Amino acid sequence: MSSSDSRALRLSRLNYYYKAIKTIILDRQHPVTGLIPASVAVTTHGDYRDAWVRDNVYSILAVYGLAQAYRSIDDDTGRAYALQHSVIKLMRGLLTSMMRQADKVEKFKHTQSKYDSLHAKYNTATGDTVVGDKDWGHLQIDATSIFLLMLAEMTASNYNIVQTYDEVDFIQNLVFYIEHAYQTPDYGIWERGNKSNHGEAELNSSSIGMAVAALEAVNGLNLFGSRGGPASVIHALPDEITRNYVTLTTQLPRESSSKETDSAILSVIGYPAFAVRSRDLRDITRNEILEKLRGRYGCRRFLRDGHQCVNEDTSRLYYNNRELKQFENVECEWPLFFTYLILEGLFTENFDQAKEYIEALNPLLIDSNTMNYYDPEDLPTDVYISESIQSHEHMPLIPELFYVPQNLLEAERAGPHSQDRKPNDNLPLVWASSLFFVGCLIRERLLEPAEIDPLGRRYNSLREKNRDNLVQIVLLSENSMLQEKLAAHGIETQTLDQVRPVTVLHPGALTDIYSILGQNTKLKLSGRPSKPMGTLSTCRLYRVQGKLYAFTPNFMDTLQYYLNSDSEYLVSSITNELQFTRLHWLDNGRPTMVLKLTENMFNHNYHANGHTSSTEDARGYSSSFGSRNRSLLKFIMALRSGVYAGMRVRLGRLSELIPTSHIECLDFLVNKDKNLWEKTLKLEDKRKGLSRSSSRLRFDDVCSINEDVDFTNNESFSTASINSQQRNSLRRRSTALTTPLCDLESKFSGDYFGKKPRAWKLLDHVDTPTPSSIEQDKAEKVRADLEKFDISASTDEIVNGNDEDDGGLVFTTSSSSDDDKEKTDGQETHQDGHQEPPTSTSPEPLALSLGDKSMMDVAINSLSVSTNIYDQLDLLFYIHTCVNDLEHYIERFEATLGELLSEIYIKAMDLGLWSVVRQVAGITQKMIPELEINITELIVRRIDVTVGLGQSEVHICRPQRTADLCNTMSIIFKEDLREGPLVQEIIKASGDLIRANHHIFDGIMCLRTHDIIIAMREEIMRLRGTDEVTAIEALMQLSPYQLKQLLLTVLGGPKLSSINTFTLVKEQMIATDIDYSEPLDTTPIDRNIKLSCPAHPFIQMSQDLPDLSTKDSWIIKVQSGGYLAGCFAHIILDDHKLPIHGRGLHVLSIDTNSRSIVDLASFDTHASKDESDSLALMINNLDPGMLVCIAALDEFCESLTPEAVKALSSLGSTKVRDAKYRDSWCMIGVKQDKNNPPESSDGTEVLESLSPSTEGPTTYIQYTLNFGEEGNTFSPKLKQHSSTIPSTIFVPPSHGRWLRRRKNDGALNRVPPKFYPHVWTLLERSGHGINLGNALLPADPLVFDQTAEEPNFAQIVEGFMDANISDPAEQQVVVLSLNILFHLVEKHSVEGGVGKGSIDPLKYISDALKLFWSDWVTKYTASTKENGDGDSTAQLKLEDHESLARNLFFDLQPSGTHGMIYYLGKAILGKSDKESIQHCDEWTERLVADLSQSESDLL
């Protein structure tokens, strides 16, 4: 065919489509506004003659595609020009209508209120609004986003839509309007929000996905095209794009809380958004939609969608309870969604998919001439629509939807997709027709995908795998002195002067710069709201008028919140941000992170005398770098290797890294007022341009309530008469504050990069009284134990818990106030501003009453001479309760109350007195800047957050602004002011953890912060053997990093039941004074009890260790090779070589009773005596009879202490005493009972091998471990206890591991996969509900209103269980019992009580407990009879030992012949209606065995 014939054929086909598109679409376009009505139909379901933003954009796509097709053949008829400007006219019509609501855009940026949003539809003839702000679900992020997305595509196609700078500014503000879609619940594509149509907005994946596509498309786009300059470029911040994208990928395939999935998501994973990069996630989402929603006539929008069903009540917009169930399986089907699937196939060159849905769509097309379906003989068999149905007289029309007629409803319910449906009256749906024509143009190769997608959105899948980006790091020192100190450790840094001509500024400067973007006085638009810039933004370099600027990251700003003043937490933060940057960096060039190091990050803790030592410690670290801050130094030194935690990093000078960095142009500033930005970007003026002014603060009248001391009346009390516990209460308790404090310490902050001046007004903190020599020795020993964890603790903290002194709270003042004044005025002041404490006479008790101003002067005098930071804080708090104003000026100190609190805040951070820090933060209502982001991180992953307890508990199920969170917490945390900051830390840490590894939160629906605090308290109580009061104080004193690690322990889940306590604490670096000799605490937790008182990775060891319960016999081999003998250590169980790395002794301990590996631990006894002490501690705390295998690697003798040698000897070793430097040594022994030693002690029962360093490795020592056989070589012959009830019966079956896991998992309400759908099935089968005590979870209306996998249903069940089960361990057993019941009902048709009233899992547990206790007593009775002790069954009645029985039962491992599944299964089967089952033990055993094999589905 000649080129002229080809052109003629193409022109002929284009002319046909021009006719069809003009008739169906363009003839509806208004000649003045350019807008198109959604339809001409007016039905009982609504008036469709208005112009919806979304429908207009989709409707014009066919015109856009046809214009591009005409342009490709160099059209000379003028149609290309006319079509192009029809597109421009519509887009400008929408732009004009939206610009009329510029005031709403401005309000919405700050409020995100649904009533301040842009309207979703306008009058077609005038472009005006048609309904009120509250009369429609206007907040539809996807509608604004699709407008921006197609604006970008059309602009890239050289369509001149935006024509003025005012319009550019408005478009830029639309970017700000949608950039927080990830935390903005909206009404979604269907305009009604929650599927029950009650007007409840939700986070919708379809809206977030379209926002992702729009932000990516407009970023860097010049709206004036090739004729534009820097001022017409649109900017979208990478952090906001990433947050939206992460939220989207987390939610998919779910649409929202009320919708399991939605066909609207097809527009997100395919054309036009192509927002999902992961091919696997796209396939999973598409398959989920097709499996649940596809029908013969299209796809349903979502499950139980009643819109336009014949049985829908059209007299109201909302649905009543139980009404949604009637729409199940009869939802209307929309052919619109087949057009999305066709386009996705064509754009991604998946022609099989395109063909499949073309063939599915063709029978649904209606002939415009006959208004009937096309004759089947005319339908095509290939991918093209035949010409016979494309004549000018016969144009294909696509109905809006197909419904089930009234007379066929029951038949369709009984057999889904079996009945013929009818199209509704809305014919054609212009939106669907437009997409259909685009597909036709591409199928016939009249239009190339690149012509309608010039930005290449279809290639987004090529970025499926996150690139392993190399992160460049620039280290800056605040001064030359710090630079020299770091250089002594081989760390090269630069000062601010040395990085010139690049200017380095605080991230607040970048925030100020971007706040100018989009400002427009005529439209009254303020630009971007002043919110902190993310790490991805600060990892860019910026150019303004030829000058380069770099910005430090926000998370390095220690003045915003106290978290990063903990160096270990700072290292953790840097590591997290490096990982985040590596995974989500998509700009050209490499990310460049500029880290500003200050002396405060490295210095010793603040001392009372204001000085630090200059000696070096045993490890060679200069004391200028305090022991508490060595982790930061170690971290920086580790970065020099080029790889850290699996990340590629590069340290370098800033000038060297510029060529490979990404440089962003900020030349849009040149068109803005220079007064707004020029000083900001000048280094010498940064103090003026960027200094932050302190906010004026107001506080409401306050009162404090304490259970022990009544503060509510005006009666004074003597602080000398109250005990230590009451004193703690007095100190910690404070009041509800209503106004948040911003930058309290700003007056101490100097400039962005300067040091905080230390012109203190209060006396330095001095610990009193001095501990006794015995206490001092104890403190030093415990401190040495903690050093191995890199944990520091003050002497008083170790000796006295959290009390820094030895008495009740005493406010002191001298007997003569005048003398005091003279002494205070005359005290010596050093050059560094430190004041020597005055010599005072014996203090007298000071009686104060909170809020009573009569003692203000006395309190101020006491404050002037106090040298205890706790007393200083209490006095300031008393003053605060009297004046209720942080701006209150105290002449005695020439400072305001706020400044004095700030001084204590900073001093406490330097001292590491975190309890004080948290209390000041609570008093001043300091908020973590990223708190709202971290809450959003949790919520979008289906994890709600609660704060408070009982009636005051607040459930946060949707993203909230920081100000709202502050108000909420100020109301809740009235009694213990430290709990508010603690809750913030938990939320912040949880957000960080879920970003790093979301699997840690598997099975958790709600993060109840109070329950988590209780669980952490229980961990400390268990480890320290202490009471609740002391445990809470220890918790409050944990550093932020230690608290984060403790939280990680609580979140451990399976980890808690797979290893023993010692290893877990060692790995997690829990900084508490642990007494390992205390017995395991099996006390049940009551979560309703109020608080009694006012970057080490989570190592998954269990996945590398074999399961010993799978076999009855194991061959153990052990061998050692010292440094000169191969430098290795082998411990092999059969063919499974255990993972052993690092120098020192590697210890494997096995519990032969439970057939499980207790621990695999490593101790570097060459480098540290602390490690030797830890080895001894571990061995001494092993249970008698445990098998222990030890192998040495490299060298282990240098720091091996006598205590460690003694402990190894207790295992039977005789050769370890003879080991020399770098010798090879290994052994297999058994832990002996020191109170009942074995009869033979000649050393022949241990396998041991020692080889000198010059004679090669040891020989393999081998032992066969046979479970269940008598007379194992290493089983010591222990003497029987004379007690009638032996102590062994009180040992939990799993040594407390499963009880501990169930306690913590119960506190988190963790459940197994598919648990909530299983509960839905049980409710549906039951027809009545589930009983927990006196509470009932009714089946009606739950199963009628919610579907099985609907998040809303899961939240209801989770809340029901949390409210009615106080013991977290019992809750986990309830979960297991319901899962077992589902398994039996679903797979074995065993009803087990289902169908005969409500399900009672607590009854199952009670029956299972009786069965367990009966077996336990039988086992014990047999043992006592065998030893001739007689029958003691009478002493072991369940009613007398119920608490013990529950603890033992809750500690059962799930599987096994006598595991928890066994007993629960038998209890449930005992309730079965089938008598044959009830009396058939053989079949019962078989079912229980099957359940045990399904353990992974039940846990």
PDB file of C-alpha atoms in Angstrom, residues 1145 1175 1190 1196-1197 1200-1201 1204-1210 1212-1220 1223 1225-1227 1248-1250:
ATOM      1  CA  LEU A1145      33.425 -18.124  73.301  1.00  0.00           C
ATOM      2  CA  LEU A1175      29.317 -15.371  80.382  1.00  0.00           C
ATOM      3  CA  ILE A1190      30.995 -24.249  73.899  1.00  0.00           C
ATOM      4  CA  PHE A1196      39.306 -16.145  74.437  1.00  0.00           C
ATOM      5  CA  CYS A1197      41.787 -16.142  77.338  1.00  0.00           C
ATOM      6  CA  LEU A1200      38.720 -14.496  81.030  1.00  0.00           C
ATOM      7  CA  THR A1201      37.980 -13.776  84.697  1.00  0.00           C
ATOM      8  CA  ALA A1204      34.017 -17.137  84.275  1.00  0.00           C
ATOM      9  CA  VAL A1205      36.466 -20.003  84.806  1.00  0.00           C
ATOM     10  CA  LYS A1206      34.514 -21.068  87.859  1.00  0.00           C
ATOM     11  CA  ALA A1207      31.279 -21.000  85.912  1.00  0.00           C
ATOM     12  CA  LEU A1208      32.801 -23.097  83.108  1.00  0.00           C
ATOM     13  CA  SER A1209      34.073 -25.537  85.708  1.00  0.00           C
ATOM     14  CA  SER A1210      30.511 -25.903  86.993  1.00  0.00           C
ATOM     15  CA  GLY A1212      32.409 -30.076  84.245  1.00  0.00           C
ATOM     16  CA  SER A1213      35.359 -28.457  82.486  1.00  0.00           C
ATOM     17  CA  THR A1214      38.829 -29.366  83.790  1.00  0.00           C
ATOM     18  CA  LYS A1215      40.955 -28.054  80.934  1.00  0.00           C
ATOM     19  CA  VAL A1216      39.823 -24.446  80.613  1.00  0.00           C
ATOM     20  CA  ARG A1217      42.130 -23.472  83.494  1.00  0.00           C
ATOM     21  CA  ASP A1218      45.094 -24.645  81.400  1.00  0.00           C
ATOM     22  CA  ALA A1219      44.138 -22.706  78.250  1.00  0.00           C
ATOM     23  CA  LYS A1220      46.670 -20.155  76.991  1.00  0.00           C
ATOM     24  CA  ASP A1223      44.655 -21.931  72.197  1.00  0.00           C
ATOM     25  CA  TRP A1225      39.212 -25.241  73.156  1.00  0.00           C
ATOM     26  CA  CYS A1226      35.716 -26.710  73.096  1.00  0.00           C
ATOM     27  CA  MET A1227      33.500 -28.764  75.360  1.00  0.00           C
ATOM     28  CA  GLU A1248      36.298 -31.574  76.298  1.00  0.00           C
ATOM     29  CA  SER A1249      39.219 -30.879  73.962  1.00  0.00           C
ATOM     30  CA  LEU A1250      42.112 -28.425  74.328  1.00  0.00           C
TER      31      LEU A1250
END
